[in-house]
C-alpha atoms as a printed R data frame, in Angstrom:
    type eleno elety resid chain resno       x       y       z
1   ATOM     1    CA   MET     A     1 -38.540  14.752  35.682
2   ATOM     2    CA   VAL     A     2 -39.638  11.579  34.046
3   ATOM     3    CA   GLU     A     3 -40.648  13.630  30.980
4   ATOM     4    CA   THR     A     4 -37.435  15.504  30.953
5   ATOM     5    CA   ASP     A     5 -35.452  12.258  30.964
6   ATOM     6    CA   HIS     A     6 -37.607  10.731  28.209
7   ATOM     7    CA   VAL     A     7 -36.950  13.880  25.960
8   ATOM     8    CA   ALA     A     8 -33.319  13.674  26.627
9   ATOM     9    CA   GLN     A     9 -33.198  10.162  25.364
10  ATOM    10    CA   ARG     A    10 -34.587  11.219  21.987
11  ATOM    11    CA   LEU     A    11 -32.474  11.601  18.932
12  ATOM    12    CA   ASP     A    12 -32.688  14.228  16.348
13  ATOM    13    CA   PRO     A    13 -34.504  12.744  13.165
14  ATOM    14    CA   LYS     A    14 -31.801  14.181  10.991
15  ATOM    15    CA   LEU     A    15 -29.405  11.669  12.487
16  ATOM    16    CA   TYR     A    16 -31.441   8.871  10.787
17  ATOM    17    CA   ILE     A    17 -31.336  10.682   7.481
18  ATOM    18    CA   LEU     A    18 -27.608  11.127   7.673
19  ATOM    19    CA   SER     A    19 -27.175   7.590   8.588
20  ATOM    20    CA   VAL     A    20 -29.185   6.384   5.656
21  ATOM    21    CA   SER     A    21 -27.244   8.690   3.236
22  ATOM    22    CA   LYS     A    22 -24.028   7.182   4.564
23  ATOM    23    CA   PHE     A    23 -25.368   3.683   4.021
24  ATOM    24    CA   PHE     A    24 -25.523   4.155   0.290
25  ATOM    25    CA   LYS     A    25 -22.045   5.729   0.258
26  ATOM    26    CA   ASP     A    26 -20.472   2.967   2.210
27  ATOM    27    CA   LEU     A    27 -22.155   0.344   0.132
28  ATOM    28    CA   GLY     A    28 -20.202   1.841  -2.692
29  ATOM    29    CA   THR     A    29 -17.169   1.862  -0.503
30  ATOM    30    CA   GLY     A    30 -17.542  -1.841   0.449
31  ATOM    31    CA   ILE     A    31 -17.832  -2.600  -3.220
32  ATOM    32    CA   LEU     A    32 -14.628  -0.859  -4.101
33  ATOM    33    CA   ALA     A    33 -12.690  -2.360  -1.169
34  ATOM    34    CA   PHE     A    34 -13.421  -5.799  -2.624
35  ATOM    35    CA   LEU     A    35 -13.141  -5.056  -6.287
36  ATOM    36    CA   ILE     A    36  -9.964  -3.090  -6.438
37  ATOM    37    CA   PRO     A    37  -7.596  -5.615  -4.903
38  ATOM    38    CA   LEU     A    38  -8.867  -8.102  -7.535
39  ATOM    39    CA   TYR     A    39  -8.955  -5.579 -10.322
40  ATOM    40    CA   ILE     A    40  -5.421  -4.635 -10.055
41  ATOM    41    CA   VAL     A    41  -4.389  -8.240 -10.891
42  ATOM    42    CA   GLN     A    42  -5.514  -7.264 -14.439
43  ATOM    43    CA   THR     A    43  -3.391  -4.089 -14.583
44  ATOM    44    CA   HIS     A    44   0.335  -3.823 -15.475
45  ATOM    45    CA   SER     A    45   2.885  -1.789 -13.619
46  ATOM    46    CA   VAL     A    46   5.022   0.659 -15.658
47  ATOM    47    CA   PHE     A    47   7.840   1.081 -13.057
48  ATOM    48    CA   VAL     A    48   7.937  -2.382 -11.343
49  ATOM    49    CA   PRO     A    49   6.640  -4.907 -13.899
50  ATOM    50    CA   GLU     A    50   7.318  -7.978 -11.640
51  ATOM    51    CA   ILE     A    51   5.635  -6.792  -8.581
52  ATOM    52    CA   PRO     A    52   3.814  -9.542  -6.798
53  ATOM    53    CA   ASP     A    53   0.065  -9.348  -6.817
54  ATOM    54    CA   VAL     A    54  -0.176  -9.502  -3.028
55  ATOM    55    CA   VAL     A    55   2.113  -6.384  -2.804
56  ATOM    56    CA   LYS     A    56   0.136  -4.585  -5.456
57  ATOM    57    CA   ALA     A    57  -3.107  -5.241  -3.406
58  ATOM    58    CA   GLY     A    58  -1.297  -3.973  -0.215
59  ATOM    59    CA   ILE     A    59  -0.099  -0.812  -1.930
60  ATOM    60    CA   VAL     A    60  -3.420   0.139  -3.523
61  ATOM    61    CA   THR     A    61  -5.354  -0.235  -0.394
62  ATOM    62    CA   THR     A    62  -2.640   1.539   1.684
63  ATOM    63    CA   VAL     A    63  -2.567   4.646  -0.474
64  ATOM    64    CA   PHE     A    64  -6.224   5.197  -0.189
65  ATOM    65    CA   GLY     A    65  -5.835   4.862   3.701
66  ATOM    66    CA   LEU     A    66  -2.819   7.027   3.995
67  ATOM    67    CA   PHE     A    67  -4.208  10.042   2.105
68  ATOM    68    CA   ASN     A    68  -7.490   9.552   3.891
69  ATOM    69    CA   ALA     A    69  -5.760   9.659   7.281
70  ATOM    70    CA   PHE     A    70  -3.675  12.804   5.994
71  ATOM    71    CA   SER     A    71  -6.635  14.824   5.031
72  ATOM    72    CA   GLN     A    72  -8.806  14.215   8.162
73  ATOM    73    CA   PRO     A    73  -6.813  16.352  10.696
74  ATOM    74    CA   ILE     A    74  -6.618  19.252   8.281
75  ATOM    75    CA   SER     A    75 -10.235  19.101   7.277
76  ATOM    76    CA   GLY     A    76 -11.297  18.611  10.956
77  ATOM    77    CA   ARG     A    77  -9.451  21.850  12.081
78  ATOM    78    CA   LEU     A    78 -10.749  23.713   9.218
79  ATOM    79    CA   SER     A    79 -14.313  22.558   9.808
80  ATOM    80    CA   ASP     A    80 -14.068  23.713  13.488
81  ATOM    81    CA   ARG     A    81 -12.527  27.137  12.398
82  ATOM    82    CA   LEU     A    82 -15.286  27.847   9.901
83  ATOM    83    CA   ASP     A    83 -17.938  26.160  12.086
84  ATOM    84    CA   LYS     A    84 -19.277  24.385   9.053
85  ATOM    85    CA   ARG     A    85 -19.749  20.628   8.377
86  ATOM    86    CA   LYS     A    86 -21.889  20.136   5.415
87  ATOM    87    CA   PRO     A    87 -19.615  21.562   2.696
88  ATOM    88    CA   PHE     A    88 -17.023  19.023   3.758
89  ATOM    89    CA   VAL     A    89 -19.504  16.150   3.397
90  ATOM    90    CA   ILE     A    90 -20.574  17.221  -0.106
91  ATOM    91    CA   PHE     A    91 -17.084  17.596  -1.244
92  ATOM    92    CA   GLY     A    92 -16.103  14.186  -0.007
93  ATOM    93    CA   LEU     A    93 -19.069  12.534  -1.775
94  ATOM    94    CA   ALA     A    94 -18.411  14.473  -5.013
95  ATOM    95    CA   GLY     A    95 -14.791  13.060  -5.021
96  ATOM    96    CA   PHE     A    96 -15.847   9.572  -4.304
97  ATOM    97    CA   ILE     A    97 -18.351   9.729  -7.328
98  ATOM    98    CA   ALA     A    98 -15.795  11.162  -9.815
99  ATOM    99    CA   ALA     A    99 -13.030   8.638  -8.774
100 ATOM   100    CA   SER     A   100 -15.545   5.733  -8.974
101 ATOM   101    CA   VAL     A   101 -16.282   6.618 -12.514
102 ATOM   102    CA   LEU     A   102 -12.724   6.969 -13.601
103 ATOM   103    CA   TYR     A   103 -11.686   3.496 -12.366
104 ATOM   104    CA   SER     A   104 -13.493   2.062 -15.433
105 ATOM   105    CA   TYR     A   105 -11.013   3.933 -17.751
106 ATOM   106    CA   VAL     A   106  -7.583   2.981 -16.151
107 ATOM   107    CA   TYR     A   107  -5.489  -0.088 -16.877
108 ATOM   108    CA   VAL     A   108  -2.164   0.853 -15.534
109 ATOM   109    CA   PHE     A   109  -1.426   0.001 -11.893
110 ATOM   110    CA   GLU     A   110   0.085   3.469 -11.074
111 ATOM   111    CA   HIS     A   111  -3.124   5.290 -12.387
112 ATOM   112    CA   VAL     A   112  -5.105   3.166 -10.006
113 ATOM   113    CA   VAL     A   113  -2.916   4.140  -7.264
114 ATOM   114    CA   LEU     A   114  -3.256   7.906  -8.149
115 ATOM   115    CA   LEU     A   115  -6.960   7.550  -8.231
116 ATOM   116    CA   ARG     A   116  -6.992   5.933  -4.805
117 ATOM   117    CA   ALA     A   117  -5.055   8.759  -3.476
118 ATOM   118    CA   ILE     A   118  -7.356  11.416  -4.852
119 ATOM   119    CA   GLN     A   119 -10.309   9.392  -3.564
120 ATOM   120    CA   GLY     A   120  -8.657   9.046  -0.113
121 ATOM   121    CA   ILE     A   121  -8.104  12.960   0.212
122 ATOM   122    CA   THR     A   122 -11.730  13.682  -0.749
123 ATOM   123    CA   VAL     A   123 -13.531  11.025   1.375
124 ATOM   124    CA   GLY     A   124 -11.185  11.836   4.372
125 ATOM   125    CA   ALA     A   125 -12.185  15.463   4.228
126 ATOM   126    CA   ALA     A   126 -15.673  14.524   4.994
127 ATOM   127    CA   VAL     A   127 -15.193  12.012   7.913
128 ATOM   128    CA   PRO     A   128 -14.572  14.455  10.949
129 ATOM   129    CA   ALA     A   129 -17.480  16.622   9.768
130 ATOM   130    CA   ILE     A   130 -19.865  13.695   9.618
131 ATOM   131    CA   ILE     A   131 -18.834  12.410  13.127
132 ATOM   132    CA   ALA     A   132 -19.223  15.938  14.490
133 ATOM   133    CA   MET     A   133 -22.811  16.138  12.999
134 ATOM   134    CA   VAL     A   134 -23.704  12.794  14.514
135 ATOM   135    CA   THR     A   135 -22.680  14.079  17.874
136 ATOM   136    CA   HIS     A   136 -24.491  17.313  17.348
137 ATOM   137    CA   PHE     A   137 -27.629  15.295  16.833
138 ATOM   138    CA   SER     A   138 -27.306  13.616  20.334
139 ATOM   139    CA   THR     A   139 -26.457  14.403  23.888
140 ATOM   140    CA   SER     A   140 -23.766  12.930  26.184
141 ATOM   141    CA   SER     A   141 -26.351  10.446  27.620
142 ATOM   142    CA   THR     A   142 -27.284   9.224  24.138
143 ATOM   143    CA   ARG     A   143 -24.024   9.577  22.298
144 ATOM   144    CA   GLY     A   144 -23.105   5.955  22.351
145 ATOM   145    CA   ARG     A   145 -26.505   4.950  20.917
146 ATOM   146    CA   ALA     A   146 -26.270   7.682  18.296
147 ATOM   147    CA   ILE     A   147 -22.845   6.776  17.071
148 ATOM   148    CA   GLY     A   148 -23.981   3.050  17.240
149 ATOM   149    CA   ILE     A   149 -26.968   3.747  14.994
150 ATOM   150    CA   TYR     A   150 -24.811   5.683  12.535
151 ATOM   151    CA   SER     A   151 -22.011   3.180  12.580
152 ATOM   152    CA   SER     A   152 -24.446   0.281  12.040
153 ATOM   153    CA   MET     A   153 -26.042   1.812   9.040
154 ATOM   154    CA   ARG     A   154 -22.812   2.801   7.337
155 ATOM   155    CA   GLY     A   155 -21.252  -0.522   8.393
156 ATOM   156    CA   PHE     A   156 -24.172  -2.517   7.015
157 ATOM   157    CA   GLY     A   157 -23.718  -0.884   3.637
158 ATOM   158    CA   TYR     A   158 -19.973  -1.566   3.792
159 ATOM   159    CA   GLY     A   159 -20.592  -5.217   4.604
160 ATOM   160    CA   ILE     A   160 -23.092  -6.055   2.052
161 ATOM   161    CA   GLY     A   161 -21.023  -4.174  -0.338
162 ATOM   162    CA   ALA     A   162 -18.367  -6.757  -0.398
163 ATOM   163    CA   MET     A   163 -20.884  -9.250  -1.159
164 ATOM   164    CA   VAL     A   164 -22.578  -7.175  -3.845
165 ATOM   165    CA   GLY     A   165 -19.062  -6.574  -5.239
166 ATOM   166    CA   GLY     A   166 -18.513 -10.355  -5.564
167 ATOM   167    CA   ILE     A   167 -21.864 -10.808  -7.384
168 ATOM   168    CA   VAL     A   168 -21.294  -7.869  -9.768
169 ATOM   169    CA   ALA     A   169 -17.580  -8.949 -10.544
170 ATOM   170    CA   THR     A   170 -18.719 -12.556 -11.138
171 ATOM   171    CA   TYR     A   171 -21.635 -11.877 -13.295
172 ATOM   172    CA   TYR     A   172 -21.288  -8.482 -14.752
173 ATOM   173    CA   GLY     A   173 -17.549  -7.356 -14.503
174 ATOM   174    CA   PHE     A   174 -15.609  -4.650 -12.935
175 ATOM   175    CA   THR     A   175 -16.921  -1.678 -15.003
176 ATOM   176    CA   ALA     A   176 -20.446  -2.341 -13.943
177 ATOM   177    CA   GLY     A   177 -19.238  -2.422 -10.269
178 ATOM   178    CA   PHE     A   178 -17.443   0.966 -10.523
179 ATOM   179    CA   TYR     A   179 -20.433   2.697 -12.148
180 ATOM   180    CA   LEU     A   180 -22.722   1.164  -9.445
181 ATOM   181    CA   CYS     A   181 -20.417   2.848  -6.766
182 ATOM   182    CA   ALA     A   182 -20.812   6.186  -8.485
183 ATOM   183    CA   PHE     A   183 -24.672   5.945  -8.464
184 ATOM   184    CA   LEU     A   184 -24.676   4.940  -4.913
185 ATOM   185    CA   GLY     A   185 -22.433   8.014  -4.025
186 ATOM   186    CA   LEU     A   186 -24.888  10.207  -5.944
187 ATOM   187    CA   ILE     A   187 -27.899   9.004  -3.885
188 ATOM   188    CA   SER     A   188 -25.869   9.756  -0.567
189 ATOM   189    CA   LEU     A   189 -25.050  13.289  -1.868
190 ATOM   190    CA   LEU     A   190 -28.484  14.096  -2.833
191 ATOM   191    CA   LEU     A   191 -29.845  12.976   0.502
192 ATOM   192    CA   VAL     A   192 -27.282  15.115   2.534
193 ATOM   193    CA   GLN     A   193 -27.792  18.203   0.181
194 ATOM   194    CA   PHE     A   194 -31.641  18.290   0.435
195 ATOM   195    CA   PHE     A   195 -32.542  16.621   3.806
196 ATOM   196    CA   VAL     A   196 -29.687  17.294   6.279
197 ATOM   197    CA   GLY     A   197 -28.926  20.855   7.543
198 ATOM   198    CA   GLU     A   198 -25.832  22.369   8.907
199 ATOM   199    CA   THR     A   199 -24.898  21.841  12.480
200 ATOM   200    CA   HIS     A   200 -22.671  23.818  14.931
201 ATOM   201    CA   ASP     A   201 -20.409  23.179  18.055
202 ATOM   202    CA   ARG     A   202 -21.850  23.143  21.497
203 ATOM   203    CA   HIS     A   203 -19.464  23.744  24.511
204 ATOM   204    CA   GLU     A   204 -19.989  21.276  27.341
205 ATOM   205    CA   LYS     A   205 -18.014  23.149  29.961
206 ATOM   206    CA   GLN     A   206 -18.822  20.701  32.709
207 ATOM   207    CA   ILE     A   207 -17.520  17.728  30.717
208 ATOM   208    CA   THR     A   208 -14.374  19.568  29.618
209 ATOM   209    CA   TYR     A   209 -13.694  20.352  33.342
210 ATOM   210    CA   LEU     A   210 -14.106  16.674  34.302
211 ATOM   211    CA   ASN     A   211 -11.818  15.589  31.606
212 ATOM   212    CA   ASN     A   212  -9.022  18.054  31.598
213 ATOM   213    CA   SER     A   213  -6.266  15.461  31.578
214 ATOM   214    CA   GLY     A   214  -4.280  16.394  28.374
215 ATOM   215    CA   SER     A   215  -4.070  14.933  24.968
216 ATOM   216    CA   LEU     A   216  -2.490  11.544  25.890
217 ATOM   217    CA   GLN     A   217  -5.912   9.909  26.346
218 ATOM   218    CA   PHE     A   218  -6.668  10.836  22.709
219 ATOM   219    CA   HIS     A   219  -3.468   9.370  21.558
220 ATOM   220    CA   ALA     A   220  -4.071   6.183  23.407
221 ATOM   221    CA   LEU     A   221  -7.590   5.799  21.904
222 ATOM   222    CA   ALA     A   222  -6.197   6.724  18.514
223 ATOM   223    CA   PHE     A   223  -3.505   4.015  18.755
224 ATOM   224    CA   ALA     A   224  -6.052   1.368  19.893
225 ATOM   225    CA   MET     A   225  -8.252   2.202  16.826
226 ATOM   226    CA   PHE     A   226  -5.285   2.062  14.594
227 ATOM   227    CA   ILE     A   227  -4.183  -1.436  15.681
228 ATOM   228    CA   MET     A   228  -7.842  -2.644  15.544
229 ATOM   229    CA   MET     A   229  -7.970  -1.539  11.824
230 ATOM   230    CA   VAL     A   230  -4.733  -3.139  11.018
231 ATOM   231    CA   GLY     A   231  -6.181  -6.461  12.279
232 ATOM   232    CA   ILE     A   232  -9.342  -5.967  10.315
233 ATOM   233    CA   MET     A   233  -7.771  -4.840   6.998
234 ATOM   234    CA   ILE     A   234  -4.792  -7.100   7.014
235 ATOM   235    CA   ILE     A   235  -6.727  -9.838   5.042
236 ATOM   236    CA   PHE     A   236  -7.378  -7.569   2.059
237 ATOM   237    CA   ALA     A   237  -3.761  -8.085   0.955
238 ATOM   238    CA   PHE     A   238  -4.383 -11.833   1.150
239 ATOM   239    CA   LEU     A   239  -7.588 -12.049  -0.908
240 ATOM   240    CA   PRO     A   240  -5.820 -13.360  -3.973
241 ATOM   241    CA   GLU     A   241  -3.821 -15.730  -1.628
242 ATOM   242    CA   TYR     A   242  -6.880 -16.921   0.139
243 ATOM   243    CA   GLU     A   243  -8.605 -17.604  -3.271
244 ATOM   244    CA   VAL     A   244  -5.819 -19.975  -4.091
245 ATOM   245    CA   ARG     A   245  -5.020 -21.513  -0.658
246 ATOM   246    CA   LEU     A   246  -8.595 -22.195   0.124
247 ATOM   247    CA   GLN     A   247  -9.782 -22.879  -3.422
248 ATOM   248    CA   SER     A   248 -12.662 -20.469  -2.973
249 ATOM   249    CA   SER     A   249 -14.570 -18.413  -5.451
250 ATOM   250    CA   GLN     A   250 -14.979 -14.682  -5.425
251 ATOM   251    CA   LEU     A   251 -18.459 -15.045  -4.117
252 ATOM   252    CA   SER     A   252 -17.316 -17.041  -1.065
253 ATOM   253    CA   LEU     A   253 -14.510 -14.666  -0.346
254 ATOM   254    CA   SER     A   254 -16.936 -11.693  -0.403
255 ATOM   255    CA   ILE     A   255 -19.200 -13.540   2.070
256 ATOM   256    CA   ALA     A   256 -16.199 -13.840   4.317
257 ATOM   257    CA   VAL     A   257 -15.392 -10.193   4.097
258 ATOM   258    CA   SER     A   258 -19.131  -9.418   4.662
259 ATOM   259    CA   ALA     A   259 -19.357 -11.575   7.678
260 ATOM   260    CA   TYR     A   260 -17.227  -9.128   9.620
261 ATOM   261    CA   VAL     A   261 -19.351  -6.122   8.854
262 ATOM   262    CA   ILE     A   262 -22.662  -7.937   9.288
263 ATOM   263    CA   SER     A   263 -21.586  -8.909  12.714
264 ATOM   264    CA   ARG     A   264 -20.247  -5.621  13.526
265 ATOM   265    CA   VAL     A   265 -23.269  -3.680  12.435
266 ATOM   266    CA   THR     A   266 -25.661  -5.963  14.354
267 ATOM   267    CA   LEU     A   267 -23.906  -5.378  17.560
268 ATOM   268    CA   GLN     A   268 -22.809  -1.641  17.321
269 ATOM   269    CA   THR     A   269 -26.027  -0.134  18.576
270 ATOM   270    CA   PRO     A   270 -26.303  -2.564  21.481
271 ATOM   271    CA   MET     A   271 -22.548  -1.898  22.345
272 ATOM   272    CA   GLY     A   272 -23.246   1.859  22.192
273 ATOM   273    CA   MET     A   273 -26.133   1.518  24.484
274 ATOM   274    CA   LEU     A   274 -24.041  -0.644  26.914
275 ATOM   275    CA   SER     A   275 -21.355   1.947  26.740
276 ATOM   276    CA   ASP     A   276 -23.878   4.664  27.781
277 ATOM   277    CA   ARG     A   277 -25.086   2.597  30.752
278 ATOM   278    CA   TYR     A   278 -21.884   0.794  31.950
279 ATOM   279    CA   GLY     A   279 -18.926   2.744  30.658
280 ATOM   280    CA   ARG     A   280 -16.828   3.037  27.424
281 ATOM   281    CA   LYS     A   281 -13.459   1.811  28.624
282 ATOM   282    CA   ARG     A   282 -14.579  -1.694  29.768
283 ATOM   283    CA   LEU     A   283 -16.008  -2.555  26.439
284 ATOM   284    CA   ILE     A   284 -13.009  -1.156  24.594
285 ATOM   285    CA   LEU     A   285 -10.757  -3.413  26.695
286 ATOM   286    CA   TYR     A   286 -12.867  -6.620  25.954
287 ATOM   287    CA   GLY     A   287 -12.812  -5.973  22.302
288 ATOM   288    CA   LEU     A   288  -9.038  -5.579  22.191
289 ATOM   289    CA   LEU     A   289  -8.404  -8.698  24.237
290 ATOM   290    CA   LEU     A   290 -10.726 -11.021  22.187
291 ATOM   291    CA   ASN     A   291  -9.335  -9.765  18.864
292 ATOM   292    CA   ILE     A   292  -5.682 -11.077  19.706
293 ATOM   293    CA   PRO     A   293  -6.439 -14.737  19.329
294 ATOM   294    CA   VAL     A   294  -8.821 -13.968  16.538
295 ATOM   295    CA   VAL     A   295  -6.187 -12.306  14.346
296 ATOM   296    CA   LEU     A   296  -3.661 -15.180  15.045
297 ATOM   297    CA   GLY     A   297  -6.288 -17.612  13.771
298 ATOM   298    CA   LEU     A   298  -6.456 -15.859  10.382
299 ATOM   299    CA   GLY     A   299  -3.024 -17.026   9.595
300 ATOM   300    CA   TYR     A   300  -3.989 -20.652   9.962
301 ATOM   301    CA   VAL     A   301  -7.438 -21.146   8.380
302 ATOM   302    CA   THR     A   302  -7.741 -24.149   5.941
303 ATOM   303    CA   ARG     A   303 -11.395 -23.651   4.854
304 ATOM   304    CA   VAL     A   304 -13.316 -20.665   3.752
305 ATOM   305    CA   GLU     A   305 -15.931 -21.544   6.432
306 ATOM   306    CA   GLU     A   306 -13.230 -20.962   9.144
307 ATOM   307    CA   LEU     A   307 -12.341 -17.631   7.666
308 ATOM   308    CA   ILE     A   308 -16.037 -16.514   7.653
309 ATOM   309    CA   VAL     A   309 -16.476 -17.444  11.462
310 ATOM   310    CA   LEU     A   310 -13.258 -15.577  12.412
311 ATOM   311    CA   ARG     A   311 -14.254 -12.528  10.406
312 ATOM   312    CA   ALA     A   312 -17.595 -12.584  12.177
313 ATOM   313    CA   LEU     A   313 -15.741 -12.657  15.608
314 ATOM   314    CA   GLN     A   314 -13.770  -9.679  14.337
315 ATOM   315    CA   GLY     A   315 -16.983  -7.784  13.891
316 ATOM   316    CA   LEU     A   316 -17.964  -8.431  17.446
317 ATOM   317    CA   CYS     A   317 -14.490  -7.184  18.515
318 ATOM   318    CA   MET     A   318 -14.794  -4.022  16.489
319 ATOM   319    CA   ALA     A   319 -18.224  -3.290  17.716
320 ATOM   320    CA   SER     A   320 -17.056  -3.368  21.276
321 ATOM   321    CA   VAL     A   321 -14.138  -0.998  20.408
322 ATOM   322    CA   GLU     A   322 -15.317   1.430  17.711
323 ATOM   323    CA   THR     A   323 -18.468   2.826  19.113
324 ATOM   324    CA   PRO     A   324 -17.223   3.323  22.775
325 ATOM   325    CA   VAL     A   325 -13.962   4.797  21.396
326 ATOM   326    CA   MET     A   326 -15.856   7.412  19.417
327 ATOM   327    CA   ALA     A   327 -18.166   8.255  22.198
328 ATOM   328    CA   LEU     A   328 -15.471   8.554  24.744
329 ATOM   329    CA   ALA     A   329 -13.368  10.791  22.427
330 ATOM   330    CA   VAL     A   330 -16.368  13.213  22.114
331 ATOM   331    CA   ASP     A   331 -16.863  13.115  25.920
332 ATOM   332    CA   LEU     A   332 -13.310  14.043  26.375
333 ATOM   333    CA   ALA     A   333 -13.455  16.750  23.930
334 ATOM   334    CA   GLY     A   334 -16.337  18.366  25.982
335 ATOM   335    CA   GLY     A   335 -18.319  19.323  22.985
336 ATOM   336    CA   ALA     A   336 -15.651  21.976  21.834
337 ATOM   337    CA   SER     A   337 -13.738  21.564  18.493
338 ATOM   338    CA   VAL     A   338 -15.315  18.099  18.084
339 ATOM   339    CA   SER     A   339 -14.135  17.668  14.400
340 ATOM   340    CA   ALA     A   340 -10.550  18.371  15.170
341 ATOM   341    CA   ARG     A   341 -10.532  16.124  18.239
342 ATOM   342    CA   VAL     A   342 -12.381  13.254  16.674
343 ATOM   343    CA   SER     A   343 -10.208  13.563  13.547
344 ATOM   344    CA   SER     A   344  -7.288  12.171  15.669
345 ATOM   345    CA   ILE     A   345  -9.297   9.044  16.111
346 ATOM   346    CA   THR     A   346 -10.833   8.785  12.670
347 ATOM   347    CA   SER     A   347  -7.317   9.449  10.920
348 ATOM   348    CA   ALA     A   348  -5.762   6.857  13.081
349 ATOM   349    CA   GLN     A   349  -8.687   4.371  11.874
350 ATOM   350    CA   ALA     A   350  -7.866   5.401   8.251
351 ATOM   351    CA   ALA     A   351  -4.173   4.944   8.815
352 ATOM   352    CA   GLY     A   352  -4.929   1.390  10.168
353 ATOM   353    CA   THR     A   353  -6.895   0.714   6.930
354 ATOM   354    CA   ALA     A   354  -3.836   1.833   5.076
355 ATOM   355    CA   PHE     A   355  -1.149  -0.033   6.923
356 ATOM   356    CA   GLY     A   356  -3.083  -3.230   7.400
357 ATOM   357    CA   PRO     A   357  -2.865  -4.341   3.944
358 ATOM   358    CA   LEU     A   358   0.668  -3.025   3.643
359 ATOM   359    CA   ILE     A   359   1.955  -4.989   6.624
360 ATOM   360    CA   GLY     A   360   0.116  -7.947   5.240
361 ATOM   361    CA   GLY     A   361   1.464  -7.588   1.761
362 ATOM   362    CA   LEU     A   362   5.114  -6.888   2.676
363 ATOM   363    CA   LEU     A   363   5.457  -9.503   5.314
364 ATOM   364    CA   GLY     A   364   3.184 -12.005   3.679
365 ATOM   365    CA   GLY     A   365   4.906 -11.393   0.339
366 ATOM   366    CA   TYR     A   366   8.600 -11.450   1.495
367 ATOM   367    CA   VAL     A   367   8.721 -13.339   4.934
368 ATOM   368    CA   SER     A   368   5.913 -15.765   5.436
369 ATOM   369    CA   PHE     A   369   2.230 -15.994   5.282
370 ATOM   370    CA   ALA     A   370   1.633 -16.264   9.116
371 ATOM   371    CA   MET     A   371   4.225 -13.576  10.141
372 ATOM   372    CA   PRO     A   372   1.879 -10.385   9.613
373 ATOM   373    CA   PHE     A   373  -0.719 -12.057  11.872
374 ATOM   374    CA   TYR     A   374   1.755 -12.565  14.691
375 ATOM   375    CA   VAL     A   375   2.994  -8.920  14.283
376 ATOM   376    CA   CYS     A   376  -0.526  -7.593  14.468
377 ATOM   377    CA   ALA     A   377  -1.445  -9.676  17.561
378 ATOM   378    CA   ALA     A   378   1.656  -8.382  19.404
379 ATOM   379    CA   MET     A   379   0.789  -4.737  18.514
380 ATOM   380    CA   MET     A   380  -2.859  -5.372  19.686
381 ATOM   381    CA   ALA     A   381  -1.612  -6.720  23.098
382 ATOM   382    CA   VAL     A   382   0.566  -3.455  23.492
383 ATOM   383    CA   SER     A   383  -2.446  -1.226  22.695
384 ATOM   384    CA   LEU     A   384  -4.506  -3.161  25.302
385 ATOM   385    CA   LEU     A   385  -1.871  -2.315  27.962
386 ATOM   386    CA   ILE     A   386  -1.785   1.299  26.892
387 ATOM   387    CA   VAL     A   387  -5.434   1.716  27.207
388 ATOM   388    CA   ILE     A   388  -5.547   0.189  30.658
389 ATOM   389    CA   HIS     A   389  -2.867   2.526  32.080
390 ATOM   390    CA   MET     A   390  -3.425   5.712  30.062
391 ATOM   391    CA   VAL     A   391  -7.159   6.108  29.616
392 ATOM   392    CA   THR     A   392  -9.468   7.268  32.478
393 ATOM   393    CA   GLU     A   393 -13.148   7.317  31.767
394 ATOM   394    CA   PRO     A   394 -15.175  10.475  32.633
395 ATOM   395    CA   GLN     A   395 -17.799   8.653  34.794
396 ATOM   396    CA   LEU     A   396 -19.917  11.768  35.389
397 ATOM   397    CA   ALA     A   397 -20.042  13.022  31.808
398 ATOM   398    CA   ARG     A   398 -23.095  10.999  30.827
399 ATOM   399    CA   ASN     A   399 -25.242  12.683  33.387
400 ATOM   400    CA   ILE     A   400 -24.477  16.186  32.539
401 ATOM   401    CA   ASP     A   401 -25.922  17.059  29.174
402 ATOM   402    CA   ARG     A   402 -29.737  17.059  29.180
403 ATOM   403    CA   ASP     A   403 -30.392  19.107  26.016
404 ATOM   404    CA   PRO     A   404 -31.773  16.757  23.423
405 ATOM   405    CA   ARG     A   405 -31.599  19.025  20.450
406 ATOM   406    CA   ARG     A   406 -29.074  20.832  18.348
407 ATOM   407    CA   SER     A   407 -29.632  23.036  15.388
């Protein structure tokens, strides 16, 4: 029995290869997330020449998130129907590489928006497949740990990506940054192509039986993830504004952006293990509750050091929410149609990535600097209440699946 339990706690080595491959791609994603809001200041708009820079930053980030969110449910259902994951991952990485190169050749704002839309579609097509592969490399008793490890690796890449983006932009320019992103995407593609095999769905009938409570819980979790990402991404519309208000350099702003991800990736695996042991819902509620005052504080920072501290606290909040939400969604799916089920969560995450900068850009550009932070905090309080009343955790699910391997 002890040996069986020990085997059940082991993770498939391919999980680590997949996680490392995503580290390189999301390092490039982090670089782009930092560079593009600053790069579009140098572009001109054909249709709206007088558009404020803060609105341009919000739009260009929003377009990527919207098309990312749009493509995920479609690709998730198609992935489940074909019972294939790897082709979707390769397609997404190829699209990321191509768009990263093309940024170097566009100087019109609308062209940047078009490229972000294309990149959003291709990258979004890969997300449900990747999450499904991660769950296939784990069991219900190790799911939180597996998702934590994967999320930590890709999040670490994203976090230092912002810092690398600041260094590259300062000393080498935007073109070098875009080509670097393409190279990192190529590394990721080669690792997946040659070292990660295909995976297939497993049906966990017992878990499905325990959690046959309808789709409302998925919607509640998706809404919570959406609001969390709005609170995280809202500051990207304000990077040019923070640069002026705080009299900070591009490098110091990149450190503030990176502080969130460094904190998050440091804590995601421990949070995943805690969710395996003590339950998912409790950690989700703690993260939502703590993020309310943190988001409000972002509207009143007077020094870049304060911004760095608040972003680090947001990393703690996100670690407490993201990993348990993903693990709980897979538990509720019961191992069946994982890509389609999880896509409701990941597409909501992408939509939050999109609407966060848009909310910040529109309210900050046309109402007041602090208004978007108040709106976001209020929405987060609503999501907290929704999770409390609508989500019921499957307490027995973590003890059912003892098969440690998937092929």
